Amino acid sequence: MSFMKCPTCKKTRNKFETHDFLPFCSERCKQADLGKWMVGEYKVSRPLRMDDEVSMEDMMREGSAPDRGYDYE
């Protein structure tokens, strides 16, 4: 079975579990993450450039899809 960790609290859960607050384990963790964005704790490091825009299909074809920072086990 595959597992992933909640990006906020690091609680381990089934990677294939589905609910409204993915990739978080709960509504609380989802809201905590949103709060960090709202107060500026998270930010985009620089403005996007045209060469940054690569389609997900291209990344999948090349085998270089981003892992989005999720911690898979």
Short mmCIF file of N, CA and C in Angstrom, two decimals:
data_model
loop_
_atom_site.label_atom_id
_atom_site.label_comp_id
_atom_site.label_asym_id
_atom_site.label_seq_id
_atom_site.Cartn_x
_atom_site.Cartn_y
_atom_site.Cartn_z
N MET A 1 0.85 -1.18 0.00
CA MET A 1 0.00 0.00 0.00
C MET A 1 0.90 1.24 0.00
N SER A 2 0.49 2.27 -0.69
CA SER A 2 1.25 3.52 -0.76
C SER A 2 0.70 4.53 0.24
N PHE A 3 1.61 5.29 0.81
CA PHE A 3 1.23 6.29 1.79
C PHE A 3 1.81 7.64 1.41
N MET A 4 1.22 8.70 1.93
CA MET A 4 1.78 10.04 1.80
C MET A 4 1.56 10.77 3.11
N LYS A 5 2.34 11.80 3.34
CA LYS A 5 2.23 12.57 4.57
C LYS A 5 1.54 13.89 4.29
N CYS A 6 0.71 14.32 5.23
CA CYS A 6 0.05 15.62 5.14
C CYS A 6 1.14 16.70 5.12
N PRO A 7 1.07 17.66 4.19
CA PRO A 7 2.09 18.71 4.12
C PRO A 7 2.13 19.60 5.37
N THR A 8 1.05 19.63 6.13
CA THR A 8 0.99 20.50 7.31
C THR A 8 1.44 19.79 8.58
N CYS A 9 0.78 18.67 8.93
CA CYS A 9 1.07 18.01 10.21
C CYS A 9 1.94 16.76 10.08
N LYS A 10 2.19 16.34 8.84
CA LYS A 10 3.02 15.16 8.53
C LYS A 10 2.38 13.83 8.92
N LYS A 11 1.09 13.81 9.24
CA LYS A 11 0.37 12.57 9.54
C LYS A 11 0.36 11.70 8.28
N THR A 12 0.64 10.41 8.43
CA THR A 12 0.67 9.48 7.30
C THR A 12 -0.73 8.95 7.02
N ARG A 13 -1.06 8.88 5.73
CA ARG A 13 -2.36 8.34 5.33
C ARG A 13 -2.22 7.62 4.00
N ASN A 14 -3.26 6.86 3.66
CA ASN A 14 -3.29 6.12 2.40
C ASN A 14 -3.25 7.10 1.24
N LYS A 15 -2.33 6.91 0.32
CA LYS A 15 -2.16 7.80 -0.83
C LYS A 15 -3.41 7.83 -1.72
N PHE A 16 -4.18 6.75 -1.74
CA PHE A 16 -5.33 6.66 -2.63
C PHE A 16 -6.64 7.05 -1.96
N GLU A 17 -6.60 7.46 -0.71
CA GLU A 17 -7.78 7.94 0.01
C GLU A 17 -8.28 9.23 -0.64
N THR A 18 -9.57 9.38 -0.78
CA THR A 18 -10.11 10.60 -1.39
C THR A 18 -11.04 11.32 -0.42
N HIS A 19 -10.91 12.63 -0.37
CA HIS A 19 -11.80 13.49 0.41
C HIS A 19 -11.61 14.92 -0.06
N ASP A 20 -12.39 15.84 0.48
CA ASP A 20 -12.43 17.22 0.00
C ASP A 20 -11.19 18.05 0.33
N PHE A 21 -10.34 17.59 1.21
CA PHE A 21 -9.22 18.44 1.63
C PHE A 21 -7.85 17.89 1.21
N LEU A 22 -7.82 17.07 0.19
CA LEU A 22 -6.53 16.58 -0.32
C LEU A 22 -5.64 17.73 -0.76
N PRO A 23 -4.36 17.71 -0.58
CA PRO A 23 -3.53 16.63 -0.08
C PRO A 23 -3.41 16.61 1.44
N PHE A 24 -4.19 17.43 2.11
CA PHE A 24 -4.13 17.52 3.56
C PHE A 24 -4.93 16.40 4.20
N CYS A 25 -4.68 16.11 5.48
CA CYS A 25 -5.39 15.03 6.17
C CYS A 25 -6.72 15.48 6.74
N SER A 26 -6.91 16.79 6.88
CA SER A 26 -8.14 17.29 7.49
C SER A 26 -8.42 18.73 7.04
N GLU A 27 -9.63 19.16 7.30
CA GLU A 27 -10.01 20.55 7.01
C GLU A 27 -9.13 21.51 7.82
N ARG A 28 -8.80 21.13 9.05
CA ARG A 28 -7.96 21.97 9.91
C ARG A 28 -6.59 22.22 9.27
N CYS A 29 -5.96 21.16 8.77
CA CYS A 29 -4.64 21.31 8.13
C CYS A 29 -4.75 22.11 6.85
N LYS A 30 -5.83 21.93 6.12
CA LYS A 30 -6.05 22.70 4.89
C LYS A 30 -6.14 24.19 5.22
N GLN A 31 -6.89 24.54 6.26
CA GLN A 31 -7.06 25.93 6.66
C GLN A 31 -5.76 26.51 7.24
N ALA A 32 -5.01 25.70 7.97
CA ALA A 32 -3.72 26.17 8.50
C ALA A 32 -2.77 26.53 7.37
N ASP A 33 -2.76 25.72 6.31
CA ASP A 33 -1.91 26.00 5.15
C ASP A 33 -2.36 27.28 4.46
N LEU A 34 -3.66 27.45 4.28
CA LEU A 34 -4.19 28.67 3.66
C LEU A 34 -3.80 29.89 4.49
N GLY A 35 -3.88 29.77 5.81
CA GLY A 35 -3.50 30.87 6.69
C GLY A 35 -2.04 31.28 6.49
N LYS A 36 -1.17 30.31 6.29
CA LYS A 36 0.25 30.62 6.06
C LYS A 36 0.44 31.39 4.76
N TRP A 37 -0.33 31.03 3.72
CA TRP A 37 -0.27 31.80 2.46
C TRP A 37 -0.78 33.21 2.68
N MET A 38 -1.86 33.35 3.44
CA MET A 38 -2.51 34.65 3.64
C MET A 38 -1.61 35.64 4.39
N VAL A 39 -0.82 35.15 5.34
CA VAL A 39 0.05 36.06 6.11
C VAL A 39 1.44 36.21 5.49
N GLY A 40 1.68 35.56 4.35
CA GLY A 40 2.95 35.72 3.66
C GLY A 40 4.05 34.78 4.11
N GLU A 41 3.70 33.77 4.91
CA GLU A 41 4.71 32.81 5.34
C GLU A 41 5.22 31.98 4.15
N TYR A 42 4.34 31.72 3.20
CA TYR A 42 4.71 31.07 1.93
C TYR A 42 4.67 32.13 0.85
N LYS A 43 5.54 32.01 -0.12
CA LYS A 43 5.49 32.94 -1.25
C LYS A 43 6.17 32.31 -2.47
N VAL A 44 5.82 32.80 -3.63
CA VAL A 44 6.46 32.37 -4.87
C VAL A 44 7.79 33.10 -4.94
N SER A 45 8.86 32.38 -5.23
CA SER A 45 10.20 32.95 -5.14
C SER A 45 10.50 34.04 -6.16
N ARG A 46 9.84 33.98 -7.32
CA ARG A 46 10.06 34.99 -8.34
C ARG A 46 8.88 34.96 -9.30
N PRO A 47 8.70 36.01 -10.09
CA PRO A 47 7.62 35.99 -11.08
C PRO A 47 7.85 34.89 -12.12
N LEU A 48 6.77 34.30 -12.60
CA LEU A 48 6.88 33.28 -13.64
C LEU A 48 7.31 33.89 -14.96
N ARG A 49 8.10 33.14 -15.71
CA ARG A 49 8.50 33.55 -17.06
C ARG A 49 7.84 32.59 -18.05
N MET A 50 7.81 32.98 -19.31
CA MET A 50 7.19 32.14 -20.33
C MET A 50 7.84 30.76 -20.40
N ASP A 51 9.16 30.69 -20.23
CA ASP A 51 9.83 29.40 -20.32
C ASP A 51 9.57 28.51 -19.11
N ASP A 52 8.95 29.04 -18.05
CA ASP A 52 8.56 28.24 -16.89
C ASP A 52 7.32 27.41 -17.18
N GLU A 53 6.54 27.84 -18.14
CA GLU A 53 5.26 27.20 -18.39
C GLU A 53 5.42 25.97 -19.27
N VAL A 54 5.45 24.84 -18.63
CA VAL A 54 5.53 23.56 -19.32
C VAL A 54 4.26 22.80 -18.96
N SER A 55 3.63 22.20 -19.93
CA SER A 55 2.38 21.51 -19.65
C SER A 55 2.64 20.24 -18.84
N MET A 56 1.64 19.85 -18.04
CA MET A 56 1.74 18.63 -17.26
C MET A 56 1.92 17.43 -18.20
N GLU A 57 1.28 17.47 -19.36
CA GLU A 57 1.44 16.37 -20.33
C GLU A 57 2.89 16.23 -20.76
N ASP A 58 3.57 17.37 -21.00
CA ASP A 58 4.98 17.32 -21.38
C ASP A 58 5.83 16.74 -20.25
N MET A 59 5.55 17.15 -19.02
CA MET A 59 6.31 16.65 -17.88
C MET A 59 6.10 15.15 -17.70
N MET A 60 4.86 14.69 -17.85
CA MET A 60 4.57 13.27 -17.70
C MET A 60 5.28 12.47 -18.80
N ARG A 61 5.28 12.99 -19.99
CA ARG A 61 5.93 12.33 -21.12
C ARG A 61 7.43 12.20 -20.85
N GLU A 62 8.02 13.23 -20.26
CA GLU A 62 9.45 13.24 -19.97
C GLU A 62 9.79 12.54 -18.66
N GLY A 63 8.77 12.21 -17.87
CA GLY A 63 9.02 11.58 -16.58
C GLY A 63 9.54 12.53 -15.53
N SER A 64 9.21 13.83 -15.69
CA SER A 64 9.73 14.83 -14.75
C SER A 64 8.62 15.62 -14.07
N ALA A 65 7.47 14.99 -13.82
CA ALA A 65 6.37 15.69 -13.16
C ALA A 65 6.82 16.11 -11.76
N PRO A 66 6.45 17.32 -11.33
CA PRO A 66 6.86 17.79 -10.00
C PRO A 66 6.21 16.96 -8.91
N ASP A 67 6.89 16.77 -7.78
CA ASP A 67 6.28 16.00 -6.70
C ASP A 67 5.47 16.88 -5.76
N ARG A 68 5.45 18.18 -5.99
CA ARG A 68 4.66 19.13 -5.21
C ARG A 68 5.01 19.15 -3.73
N GLY A 69 6.14 18.58 -3.36
CA GLY A 69 6.56 18.62 -1.97
C GLY A 69 5.88 17.61 -1.08
N TYR A 70 5.06 16.72 -1.64
CA TYR A 70 4.39 15.72 -0.83
C TYR A 70 5.39 14.65 -0.46
N ASP A 71 5.28 14.17 0.73
CA ASP A 71 6.21 13.19 1.24
C ASP A 71 5.59 11.80 1.11
N TYR A 72 5.97 11.05 0.09
CA TYR A 72 5.44 9.71 -0.14
C TYR A 72 6.34 8.68 0.51
N GLU A 73 5.72 7.63 1.01
CA GLU A 73 6.50 6.52 1.59
C GLU A 73 6.26 5.27 0.81
#
